[in-house]
XYZ file of C-alpha atoms in Angstrom:
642
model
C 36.706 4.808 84.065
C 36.288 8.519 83.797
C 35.234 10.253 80.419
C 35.789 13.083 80.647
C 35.718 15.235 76.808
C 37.477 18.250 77.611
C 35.716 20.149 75.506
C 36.359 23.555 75.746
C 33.714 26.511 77.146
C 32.408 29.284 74.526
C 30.817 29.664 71.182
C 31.371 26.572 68.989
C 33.476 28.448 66.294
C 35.779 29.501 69.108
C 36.416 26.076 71.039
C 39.384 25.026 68.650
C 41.056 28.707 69.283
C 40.272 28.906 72.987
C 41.927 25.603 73.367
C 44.953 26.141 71.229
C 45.724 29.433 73.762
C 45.100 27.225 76.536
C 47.376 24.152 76.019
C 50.764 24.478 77.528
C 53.804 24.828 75.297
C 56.647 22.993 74.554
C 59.781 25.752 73.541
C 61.600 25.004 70.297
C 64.750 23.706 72.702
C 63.204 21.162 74.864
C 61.553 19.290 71.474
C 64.551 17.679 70.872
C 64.346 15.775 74.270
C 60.947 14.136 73.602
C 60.369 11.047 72.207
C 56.977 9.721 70.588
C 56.689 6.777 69.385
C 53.990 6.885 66.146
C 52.004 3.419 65.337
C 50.444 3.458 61.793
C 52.222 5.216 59.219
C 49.075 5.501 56.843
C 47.218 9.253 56.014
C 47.504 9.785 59.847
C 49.915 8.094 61.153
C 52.462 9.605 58.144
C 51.235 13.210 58.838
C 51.454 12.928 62.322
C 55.174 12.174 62.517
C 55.656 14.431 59.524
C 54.549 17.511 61.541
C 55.858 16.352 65.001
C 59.214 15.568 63.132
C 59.039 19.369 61.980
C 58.134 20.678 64.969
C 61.280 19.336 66.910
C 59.985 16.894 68.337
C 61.715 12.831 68.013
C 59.947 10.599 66.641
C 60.151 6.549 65.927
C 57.371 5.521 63.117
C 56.233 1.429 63.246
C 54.450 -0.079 60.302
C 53.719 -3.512 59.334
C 53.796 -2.957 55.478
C 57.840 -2.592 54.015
C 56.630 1.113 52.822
C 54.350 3.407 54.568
C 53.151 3.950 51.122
C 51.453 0.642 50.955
C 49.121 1.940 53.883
C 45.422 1.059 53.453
C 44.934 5.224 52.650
C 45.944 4.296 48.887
C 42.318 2.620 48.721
C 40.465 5.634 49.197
C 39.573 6.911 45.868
C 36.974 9.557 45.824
C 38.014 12.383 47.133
C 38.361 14.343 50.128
C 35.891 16.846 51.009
C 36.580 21.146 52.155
C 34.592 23.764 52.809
C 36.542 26.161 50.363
C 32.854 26.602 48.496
C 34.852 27.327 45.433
C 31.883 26.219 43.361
C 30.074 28.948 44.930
C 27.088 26.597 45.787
C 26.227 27.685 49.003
C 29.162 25.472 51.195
C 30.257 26.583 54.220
C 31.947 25.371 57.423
C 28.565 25.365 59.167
C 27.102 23.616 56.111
C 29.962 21.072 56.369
C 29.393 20.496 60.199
C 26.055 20.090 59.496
C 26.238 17.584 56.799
C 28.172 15.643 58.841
C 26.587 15.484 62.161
C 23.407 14.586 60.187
C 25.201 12.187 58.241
C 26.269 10.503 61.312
C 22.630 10.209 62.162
C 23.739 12.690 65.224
C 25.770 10.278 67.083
C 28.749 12.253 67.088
C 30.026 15.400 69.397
C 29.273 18.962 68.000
C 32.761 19.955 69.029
C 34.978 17.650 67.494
C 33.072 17.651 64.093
C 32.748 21.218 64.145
C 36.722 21.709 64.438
C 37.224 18.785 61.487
C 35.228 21.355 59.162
C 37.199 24.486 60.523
C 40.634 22.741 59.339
C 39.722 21.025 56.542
C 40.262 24.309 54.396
C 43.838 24.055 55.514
C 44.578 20.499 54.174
C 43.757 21.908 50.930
C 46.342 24.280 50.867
C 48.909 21.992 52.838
C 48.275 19.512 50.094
C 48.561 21.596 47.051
C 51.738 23.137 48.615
C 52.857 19.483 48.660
C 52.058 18.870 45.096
C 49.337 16.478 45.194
C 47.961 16.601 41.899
C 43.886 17.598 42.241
C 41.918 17.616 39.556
C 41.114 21.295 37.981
C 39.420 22.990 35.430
C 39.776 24.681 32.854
C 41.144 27.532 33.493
C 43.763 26.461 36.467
C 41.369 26.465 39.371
C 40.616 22.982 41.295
C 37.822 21.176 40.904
C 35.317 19.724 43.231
C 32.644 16.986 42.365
C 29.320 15.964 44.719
C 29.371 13.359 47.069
C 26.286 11.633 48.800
C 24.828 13.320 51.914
C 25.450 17.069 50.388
C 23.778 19.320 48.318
C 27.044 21.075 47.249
C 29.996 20.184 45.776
C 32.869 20.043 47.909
C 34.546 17.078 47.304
C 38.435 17.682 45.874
C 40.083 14.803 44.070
C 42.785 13.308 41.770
C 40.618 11.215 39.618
C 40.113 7.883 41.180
C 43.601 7.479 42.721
C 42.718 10.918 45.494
C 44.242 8.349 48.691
C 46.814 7.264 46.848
C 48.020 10.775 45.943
C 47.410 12.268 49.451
C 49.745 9.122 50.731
C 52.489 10.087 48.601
C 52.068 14.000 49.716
C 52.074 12.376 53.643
C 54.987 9.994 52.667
C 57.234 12.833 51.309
C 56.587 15.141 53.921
C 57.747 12.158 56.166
C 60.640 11.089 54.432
C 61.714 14.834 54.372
C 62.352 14.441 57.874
C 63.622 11.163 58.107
C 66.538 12.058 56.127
C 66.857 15.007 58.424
C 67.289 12.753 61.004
C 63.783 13.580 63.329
C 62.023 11.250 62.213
C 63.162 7.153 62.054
C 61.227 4.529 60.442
C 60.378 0.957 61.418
C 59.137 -0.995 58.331
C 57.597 -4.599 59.081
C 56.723 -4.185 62.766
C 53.802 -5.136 64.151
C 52.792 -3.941 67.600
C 52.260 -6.460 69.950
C 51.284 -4.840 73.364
C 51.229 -1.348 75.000
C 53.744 -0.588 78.004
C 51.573 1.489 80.692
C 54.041 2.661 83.628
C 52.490 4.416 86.734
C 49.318 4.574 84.552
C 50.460 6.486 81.424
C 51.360 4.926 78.065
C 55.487 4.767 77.824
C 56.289 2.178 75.396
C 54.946 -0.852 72.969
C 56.356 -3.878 72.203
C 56.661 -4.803 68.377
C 57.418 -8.070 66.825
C 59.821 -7.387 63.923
C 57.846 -9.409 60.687
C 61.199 -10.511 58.804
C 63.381 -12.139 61.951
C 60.096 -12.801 64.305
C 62.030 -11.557 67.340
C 60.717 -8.820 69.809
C 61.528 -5.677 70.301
C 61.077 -3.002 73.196
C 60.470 0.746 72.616
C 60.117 3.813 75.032
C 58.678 7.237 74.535
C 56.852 10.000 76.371
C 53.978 9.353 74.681
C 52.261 6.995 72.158
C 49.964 7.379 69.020
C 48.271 5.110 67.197
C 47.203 5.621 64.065
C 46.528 1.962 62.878
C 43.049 1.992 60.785
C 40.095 0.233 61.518
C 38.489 -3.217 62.262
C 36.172 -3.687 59.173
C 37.942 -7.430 58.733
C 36.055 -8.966 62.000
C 33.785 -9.306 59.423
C 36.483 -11.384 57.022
C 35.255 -9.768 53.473
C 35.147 -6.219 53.540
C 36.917 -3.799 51.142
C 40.077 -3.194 53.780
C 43.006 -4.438 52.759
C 43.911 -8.234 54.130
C 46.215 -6.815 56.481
C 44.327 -4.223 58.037
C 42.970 -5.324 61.669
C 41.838 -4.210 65.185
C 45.199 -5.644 67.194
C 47.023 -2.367 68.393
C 43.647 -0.719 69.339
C 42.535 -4.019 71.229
C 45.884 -4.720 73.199
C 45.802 -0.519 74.221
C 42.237 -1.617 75.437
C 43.547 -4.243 77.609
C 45.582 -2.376 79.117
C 43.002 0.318 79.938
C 41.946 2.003 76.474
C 38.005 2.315 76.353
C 36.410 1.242 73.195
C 33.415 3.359 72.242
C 30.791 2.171 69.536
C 32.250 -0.574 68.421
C 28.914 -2.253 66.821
C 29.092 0.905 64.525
C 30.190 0.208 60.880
C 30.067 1.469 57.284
C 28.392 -0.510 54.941
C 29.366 1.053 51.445
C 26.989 0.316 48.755
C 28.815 0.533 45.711
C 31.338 -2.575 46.016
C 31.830 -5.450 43.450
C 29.250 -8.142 44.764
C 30.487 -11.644 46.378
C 31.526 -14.238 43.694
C 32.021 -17.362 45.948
C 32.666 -18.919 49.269
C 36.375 -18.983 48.856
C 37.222 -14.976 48.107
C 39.507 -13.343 50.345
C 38.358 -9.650 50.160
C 35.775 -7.224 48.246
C 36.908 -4.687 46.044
C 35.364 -1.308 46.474
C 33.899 1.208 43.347
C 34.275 4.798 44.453
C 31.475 6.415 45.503
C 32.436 9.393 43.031
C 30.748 6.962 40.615
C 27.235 8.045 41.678
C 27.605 10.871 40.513
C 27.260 10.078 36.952
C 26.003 6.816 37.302
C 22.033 5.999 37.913
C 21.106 2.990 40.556
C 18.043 0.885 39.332
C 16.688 -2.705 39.553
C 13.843 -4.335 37.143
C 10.255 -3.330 38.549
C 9.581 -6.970 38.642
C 11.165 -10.060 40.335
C 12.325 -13.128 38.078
C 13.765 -10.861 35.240
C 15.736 -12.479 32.850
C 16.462 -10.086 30.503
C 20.018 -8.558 29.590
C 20.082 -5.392 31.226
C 20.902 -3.162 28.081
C 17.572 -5.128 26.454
C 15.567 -3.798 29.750
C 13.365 -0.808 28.257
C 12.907 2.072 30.893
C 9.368 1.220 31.316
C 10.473 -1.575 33.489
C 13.534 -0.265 35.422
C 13.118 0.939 38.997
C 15.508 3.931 39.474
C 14.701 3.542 43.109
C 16.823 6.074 44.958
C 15.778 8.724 42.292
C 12.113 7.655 42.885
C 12.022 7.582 46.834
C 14.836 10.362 47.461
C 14.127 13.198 44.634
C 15.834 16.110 46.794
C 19.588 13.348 46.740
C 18.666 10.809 43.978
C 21.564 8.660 43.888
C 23.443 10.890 46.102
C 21.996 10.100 49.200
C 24.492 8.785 52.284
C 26.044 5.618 52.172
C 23.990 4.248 54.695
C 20.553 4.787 52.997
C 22.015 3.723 49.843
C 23.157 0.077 51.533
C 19.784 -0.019 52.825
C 17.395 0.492 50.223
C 20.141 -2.013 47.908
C 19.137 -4.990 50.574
C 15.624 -4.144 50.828
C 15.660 -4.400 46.565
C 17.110 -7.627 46.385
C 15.136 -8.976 49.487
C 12.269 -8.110 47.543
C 13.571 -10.839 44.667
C 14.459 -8.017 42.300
C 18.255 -8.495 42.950
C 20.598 -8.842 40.020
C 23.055 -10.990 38.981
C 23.515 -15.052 39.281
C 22.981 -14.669 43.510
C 20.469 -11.818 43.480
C 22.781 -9.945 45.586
C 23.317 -7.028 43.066
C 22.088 -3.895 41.763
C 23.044 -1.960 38.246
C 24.930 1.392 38.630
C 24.414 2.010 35.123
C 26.458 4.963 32.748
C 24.314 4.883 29.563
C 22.716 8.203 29.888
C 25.915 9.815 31.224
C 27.456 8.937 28.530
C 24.867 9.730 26.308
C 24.984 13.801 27.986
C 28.687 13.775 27.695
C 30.363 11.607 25.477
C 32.477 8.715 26.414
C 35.822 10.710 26.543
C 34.335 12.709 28.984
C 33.264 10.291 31.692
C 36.600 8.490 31.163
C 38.666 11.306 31.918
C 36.413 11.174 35.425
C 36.181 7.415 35.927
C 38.596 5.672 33.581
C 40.609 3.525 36.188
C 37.432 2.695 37.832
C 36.208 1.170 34.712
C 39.221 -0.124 33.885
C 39.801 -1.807 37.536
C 36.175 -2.883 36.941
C 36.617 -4.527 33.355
C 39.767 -6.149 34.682
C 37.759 -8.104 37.662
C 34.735 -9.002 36.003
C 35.460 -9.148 32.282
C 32.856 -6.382 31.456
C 32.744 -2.858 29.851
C 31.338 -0.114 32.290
C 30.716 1.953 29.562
C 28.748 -0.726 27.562
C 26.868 -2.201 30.061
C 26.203 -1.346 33.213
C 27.913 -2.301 36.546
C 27.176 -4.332 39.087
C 27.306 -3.604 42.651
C 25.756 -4.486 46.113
C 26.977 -3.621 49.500
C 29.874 -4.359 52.070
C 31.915 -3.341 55.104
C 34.193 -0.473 54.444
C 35.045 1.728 57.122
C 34.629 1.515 61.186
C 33.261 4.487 62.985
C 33.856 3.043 66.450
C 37.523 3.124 67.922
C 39.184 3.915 71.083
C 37.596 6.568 72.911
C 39.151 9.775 73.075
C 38.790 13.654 73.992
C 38.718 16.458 72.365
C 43.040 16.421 72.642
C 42.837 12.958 70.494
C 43.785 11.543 73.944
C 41.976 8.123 74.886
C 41.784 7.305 78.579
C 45.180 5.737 79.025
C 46.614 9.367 79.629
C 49.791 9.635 77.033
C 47.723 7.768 74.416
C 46.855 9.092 71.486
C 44.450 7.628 68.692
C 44.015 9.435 65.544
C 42.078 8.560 62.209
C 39.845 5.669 61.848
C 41.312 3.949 64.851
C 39.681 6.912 67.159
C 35.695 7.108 67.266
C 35.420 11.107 67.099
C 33.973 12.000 64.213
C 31.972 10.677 61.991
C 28.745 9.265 64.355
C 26.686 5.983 63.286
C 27.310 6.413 59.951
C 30.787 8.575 58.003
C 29.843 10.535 54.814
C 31.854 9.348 51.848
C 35.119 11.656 51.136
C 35.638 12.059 55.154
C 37.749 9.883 55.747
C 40.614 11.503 54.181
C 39.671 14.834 55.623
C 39.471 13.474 59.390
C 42.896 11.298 58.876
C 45.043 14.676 58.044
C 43.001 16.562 60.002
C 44.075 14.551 63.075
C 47.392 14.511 61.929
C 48.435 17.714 60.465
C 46.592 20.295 62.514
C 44.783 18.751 65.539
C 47.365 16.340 67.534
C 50.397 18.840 66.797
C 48.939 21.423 68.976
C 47.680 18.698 71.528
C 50.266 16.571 72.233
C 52.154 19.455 73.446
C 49.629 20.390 76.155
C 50.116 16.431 77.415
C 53.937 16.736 77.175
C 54.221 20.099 79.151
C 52.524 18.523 82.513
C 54.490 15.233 82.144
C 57.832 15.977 81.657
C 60.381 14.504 79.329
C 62.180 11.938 81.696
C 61.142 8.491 80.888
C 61.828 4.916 81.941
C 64.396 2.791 79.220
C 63.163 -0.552 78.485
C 64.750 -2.055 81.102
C 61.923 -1.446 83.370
C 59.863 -4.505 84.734
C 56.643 -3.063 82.331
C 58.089 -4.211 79.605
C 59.296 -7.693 80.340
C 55.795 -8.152 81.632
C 54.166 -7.212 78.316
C 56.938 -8.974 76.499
C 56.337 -12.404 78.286
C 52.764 -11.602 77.354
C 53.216 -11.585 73.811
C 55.665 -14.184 74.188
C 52.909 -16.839 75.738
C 49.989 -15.222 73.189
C 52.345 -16.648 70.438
C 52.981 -19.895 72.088
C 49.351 -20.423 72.513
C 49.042 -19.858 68.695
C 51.232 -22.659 67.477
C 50.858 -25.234 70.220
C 48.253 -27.163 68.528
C 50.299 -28.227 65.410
C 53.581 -28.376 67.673
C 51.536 -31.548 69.876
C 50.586 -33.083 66.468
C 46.563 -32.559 66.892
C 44.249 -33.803 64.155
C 41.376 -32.546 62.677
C 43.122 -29.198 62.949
C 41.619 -26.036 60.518
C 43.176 -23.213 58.959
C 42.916 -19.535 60.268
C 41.066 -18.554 57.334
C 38.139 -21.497 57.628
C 37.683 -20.179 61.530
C 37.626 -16.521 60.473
C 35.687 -17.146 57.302
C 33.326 -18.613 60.447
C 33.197 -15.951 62.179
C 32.446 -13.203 59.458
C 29.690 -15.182 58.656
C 27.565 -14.842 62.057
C 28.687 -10.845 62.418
C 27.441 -10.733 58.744
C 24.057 -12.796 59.238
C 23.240 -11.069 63.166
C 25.113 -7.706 62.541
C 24.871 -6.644 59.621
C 22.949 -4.223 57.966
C 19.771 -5.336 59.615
C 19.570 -6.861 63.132
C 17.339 -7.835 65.751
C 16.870 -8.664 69.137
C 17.128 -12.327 68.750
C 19.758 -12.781 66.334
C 22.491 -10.953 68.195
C 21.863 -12.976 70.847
C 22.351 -15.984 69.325
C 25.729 -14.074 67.780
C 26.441 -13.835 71.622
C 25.684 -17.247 72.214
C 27.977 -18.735 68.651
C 31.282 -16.425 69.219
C 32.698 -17.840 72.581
C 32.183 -21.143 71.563
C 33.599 -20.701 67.821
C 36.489 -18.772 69.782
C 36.979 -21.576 72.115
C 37.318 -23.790 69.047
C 39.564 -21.079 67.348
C 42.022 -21.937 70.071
C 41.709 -26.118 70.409
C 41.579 -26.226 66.750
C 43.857 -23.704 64.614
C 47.139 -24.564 62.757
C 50.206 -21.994 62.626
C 52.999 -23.647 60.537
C 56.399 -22.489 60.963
C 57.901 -20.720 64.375
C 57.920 -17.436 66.108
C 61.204 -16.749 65.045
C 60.987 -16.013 61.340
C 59.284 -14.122 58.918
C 55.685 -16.119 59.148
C 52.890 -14.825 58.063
C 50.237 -17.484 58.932
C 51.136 -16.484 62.771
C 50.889 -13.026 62.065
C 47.329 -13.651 59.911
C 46.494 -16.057 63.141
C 47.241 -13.278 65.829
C 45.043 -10.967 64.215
C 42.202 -13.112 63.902
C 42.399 -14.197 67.337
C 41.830 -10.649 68.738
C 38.981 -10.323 65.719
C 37.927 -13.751 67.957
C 37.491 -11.417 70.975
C 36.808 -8.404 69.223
C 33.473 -9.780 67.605
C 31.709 -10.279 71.385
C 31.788 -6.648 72.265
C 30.659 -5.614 68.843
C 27.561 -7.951 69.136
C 27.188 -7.147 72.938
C 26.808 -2.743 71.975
C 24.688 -3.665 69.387
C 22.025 -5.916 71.216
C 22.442 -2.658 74.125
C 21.414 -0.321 71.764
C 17.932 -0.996 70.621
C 17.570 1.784 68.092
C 18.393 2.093 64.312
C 20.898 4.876 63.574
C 22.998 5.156 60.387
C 23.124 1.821 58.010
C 22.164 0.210 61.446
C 18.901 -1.001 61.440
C 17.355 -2.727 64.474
C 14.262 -4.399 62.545
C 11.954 -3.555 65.912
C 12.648 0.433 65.541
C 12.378 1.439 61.970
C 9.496 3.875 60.570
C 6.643 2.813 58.613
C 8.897 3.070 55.489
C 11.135 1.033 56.446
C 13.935 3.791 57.299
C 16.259 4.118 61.086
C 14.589 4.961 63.647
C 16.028 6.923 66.331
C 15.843 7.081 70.013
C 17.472 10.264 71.114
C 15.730 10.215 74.555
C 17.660 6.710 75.410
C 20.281 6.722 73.579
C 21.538 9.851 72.476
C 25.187 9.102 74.031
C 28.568 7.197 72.958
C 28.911 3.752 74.212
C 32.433 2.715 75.741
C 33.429 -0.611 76.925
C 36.002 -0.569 79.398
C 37.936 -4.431 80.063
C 37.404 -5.927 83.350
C 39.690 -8.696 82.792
C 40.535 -12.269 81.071
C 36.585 -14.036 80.865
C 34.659 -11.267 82.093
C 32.026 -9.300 81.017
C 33.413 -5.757 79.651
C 31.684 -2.722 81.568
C 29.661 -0.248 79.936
C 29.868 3.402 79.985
C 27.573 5.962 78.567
C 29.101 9.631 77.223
C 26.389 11.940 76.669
C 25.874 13.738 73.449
C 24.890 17.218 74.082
C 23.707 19.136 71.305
C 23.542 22.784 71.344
C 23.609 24.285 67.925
C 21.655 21.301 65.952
C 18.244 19.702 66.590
C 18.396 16.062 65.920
C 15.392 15.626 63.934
C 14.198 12.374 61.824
C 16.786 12.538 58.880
C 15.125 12.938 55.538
C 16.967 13.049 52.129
C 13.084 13.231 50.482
């Protein structure tokens, strides 16, 4: 496997330009004759075939949800950061580059993050031209708020709902070229397995989630655009349907997978409440802005938190982090919430909670105020747990959110199955060991709006727009893959096994050991004993599960059951790049490299590059491979938010 970046020579503010002269072009007449087939029709997935749709090109959109506008983007409710420095505060693109390669605990390329802050001024505008309803001031001018890992405010947003509104701004712009006839959508399609013909991606095969049957599709090229792989872990804050299954098939069929042990823990998320919950609910992280973070000083409190005096409440973030307070990165934040409660100072019947408490917010501004910021967070809040925000404080405590690792890619959003493309938080590129909140937005329309437009093209220039139909022996290979994947699924209940368990009990299983061994904190010996629980709790996955029902109808246990079986295999090369890299970096603490208080520790002389796994085949050992992270216009240096 070759990994080669293609990133381009010169200055770093000139890469994006130099490359955008360089790429080939497809003329407005020969669009029409391409076909790209776009997987995912979330925040990326939906601007992607928006502007490809605009452009000329054809394009065939597959989601599994009935609307794209029930994509997991809705859930993202912060904001979205820019460099627009409208606050005057000192922001720049530089200053947003920065922020986020030092956010990402410099584990991410210069290049690509560099670019994300150069366009990120243009979403803005593209959005507001759309009419996505930002917040402004006063006077008519939009405003920003602060998110953690920045001194400056440069976070936009539509009070708590910013996904949600971007979605429908994506959607439109979609639909707008549906009904002009460019763009054609496939609700309720799941893909299934990529088509790779003479070593480029041509087609995927989809199982169509009303009849069960399976259908074939050909392009020139395919993108994927399908979200991240936070449930491996079973409760995380990603919606239930959200998994890793498009990005794991393209990997078997020659995708690498870089980073995949790196994910975002997101500290402020409504704490576990039994063994039986399905998912977590997230709190924005907009919230710590106004809100203050504490724990009692001492262990065993029993006290009502609004009968705690100040005397004996530990504002801890404000006390170890003065220059960020509560505004410090999520990944510090997460950190210093388990090291509280490990201490016995936790919160809450399980001790697995800290207060994110309003009082003296509301105390500055009035209560009208901080509900016109927060009010469907506190409501949302009240509605969950039966308690007032603004009378008592919250509670929250950490959980998976967001996945930095993905497929591999270059700089052209192009993994190394040439003619596949991976865009938002399905691709690795941007965001390093650990994403700063309000990024995720940014990066998803970045990728989609301004980055793959203008790369795609180069791709489609070289390769010509003949391509195979689906008559072609690739696909009835991949099809009679699928087709024996799904019979593997149900064959236990269809021979009348006993002592059979449900998909949920087996993934619930399985979230447990990533949770325990990698987690937040993680050491040597625990991930090997991950290493040595997953095969055998996959083996049992497949001698024990029950599907109900049959391939050929709408059946959602199978679909649930197909997802956690790639989670199954998933999980092994998670644990296997964490044990590899023995350094902390982001919320990813390896307990025998951490400083003498307690915070990551970095090894930038070992491993200051971006693991990719490439699949050597059905019960082997995936390969490593090792990208190199050159930086050349930022020292990494020990990050401090002091």
């Amino acid at each position: 496997m070759q990994l080669d970046a293609k990133i381009p020579e010169g200055p770093l503010s000139e890469k994006w330009d130099r490359r955008r002269f360089e790429n080939r072009l497809v003329n407005p007449a020969n669009k029409r004759k391409y076909e790209i087939l776009v997987v995912g029709t979330g925040l990326a997935g939906a601007s992607a075939a928006a502007t490809l749709g605009e452009l000329g090109y054809n394009v065939k959109a597959f989601c599994i949800q009935d609307s794209p506008r029930r994509a997991h983007s809705i859930a993202a409710q912060g904001g979205i950061n820019a460099a627009k420095n409208y606050q005057n505060d000192g922001d720049s693109i530089f200053r947003l580059f920065y922020d986020t390669i030092k956010g990402g605990d410099f584990r991410s390329r210069e290049a690509n993050v560099y670019r994300l802050a150069q366009v990120s001024n243009n979403i803005i505008d593209q959005c507001v031209a759309q009419g996505v309803p930002f917040a402004r001031e006063y006077g008519g001018t939009l405003a920003n708020r602060s998110f953690g890992g920045a001194q400056v405010s440069r976070t936009f947003y539509a009070r708590g709902q910013t996904g949600q509104q971007l979605l429908f701004g994506a959607y439109s712009a979609m639909m707008r070229q549906v009904a002009a006839g460019k763009v054609t959508l496939f609700p309720r399609r799941e893909m299934m397995d990529l088509v790779v013909i003479d070593g480029k991606a041509k087609g995927i095969v989809c199982r169509n989630l009303v009849t069960g049957r399976l259908e074939r599709y050909c392009g020139n090229a395919v993108v994927l655009a399908t979200g991240g792989y936070g449930n491996t872990y079973f409760l995380s804050t990603n919606a239930m349907a959200s998994n890793v299954t498009a990005a794991w098939r393209a990997y078997k069929r020659g995708a690498g997978f870089a980073n995949p042990s790196f994910v975002q823990i997101h500290p402020t998320c409504i704490p576990v409440h039994g063994d039986y919950q399905s998912k977590l609910t997230l709190m924005s992280e907009s919230l710590r802005n106004d809100g203050r973070v504490w724990v009692p000083k001492n262990s065993g409190e029993t006290r009502d938190p609004v009968d705690i005096p100040e005397e004996d409440r530990d504002y801890y973030l404000e006390r170890k982090y003065p220059s960020f307070g509560n505004l410090v990165p999520r990944d510090v934040a997460s950190r210093n919430a388990k090291e509280v409660c490990d201490q016995g100072r936790g919160v809450g019947e399980t001790g697995l909670a800290v207060y994110l408490d309003f009082r003296d917010a509301i105390t500055r501004d009035g209560h009208d105020v901080i509900m016109r910021k927060y009010g469907n967070l506190f409501h949302m809040y009240e509605k969950i747990t039966a308690q007032d925000p603004s009378c008592r404080p919250m509670m929250i405590y950490p959980a998976v959110h967001y996945t930095m690792g993905g497929l591999w890619v270059d700089y052209n959003l192009m993994s190394t199955v040439p003619g596949l493309f991976v865009l938002g938080e399905a691709n690795f590129s941007d965001h390093g060991a650990n994403r700063l909140g309000a990024s995720a937005l940014m990066q998803g329309l970045a990728d989609g709006y301004f980055v793959l437009p203008y790369t795609i093209c180069d791709y489609l220039a070289e390769t010509g727009y003949n391509m195979h139909d689906t008559n072609h022996d690739a696909y009835t290979v991949a099809e009679e893959h699928v087709v024996q994947h799904i019979d593997a699924l149900m064959k236990n209940r269809a021979a009348g096994k006993k002592g059979l368990q449900t998909v949920d009990d087996l993934h619930r299983r399985l979230g447990r050991i990533l949770w325990d061994h990698c987690g937040m904190a993680r050491n040597r010996d625990g991930l090997a004993r991950a290493l040595a629980l997953i095969p055998e709790l996959r083996q049992e996955f497949w001698d024990r599960v029950t599907v109900p029902g049959s391939g050929q109808e709408l059946n959602q246990a199978l679909e649930r059951a197909g997802r956690v079986a790639d989670f199954m295999e998933f999980a092994e090369i998670m644990v296997q790049d964490a044990l590899a890299r023995e350094e902390s970096c982001g919320c990813h603490l390896r307990e025998e490299s951490q400083t003498e208080e307690h915070e990551a520790l970095r090894d930038d002389a070992n491993y200051a590059h971006v693991a990719v796994f490439e699949y050597k085949g059905e019960g082997k050992e995936a390969a490593l491979h090792k990208e190199p992270l050159v930086f050349e216009n930022v020292t990494p240096t020990q990050r401090s938010y002091k």
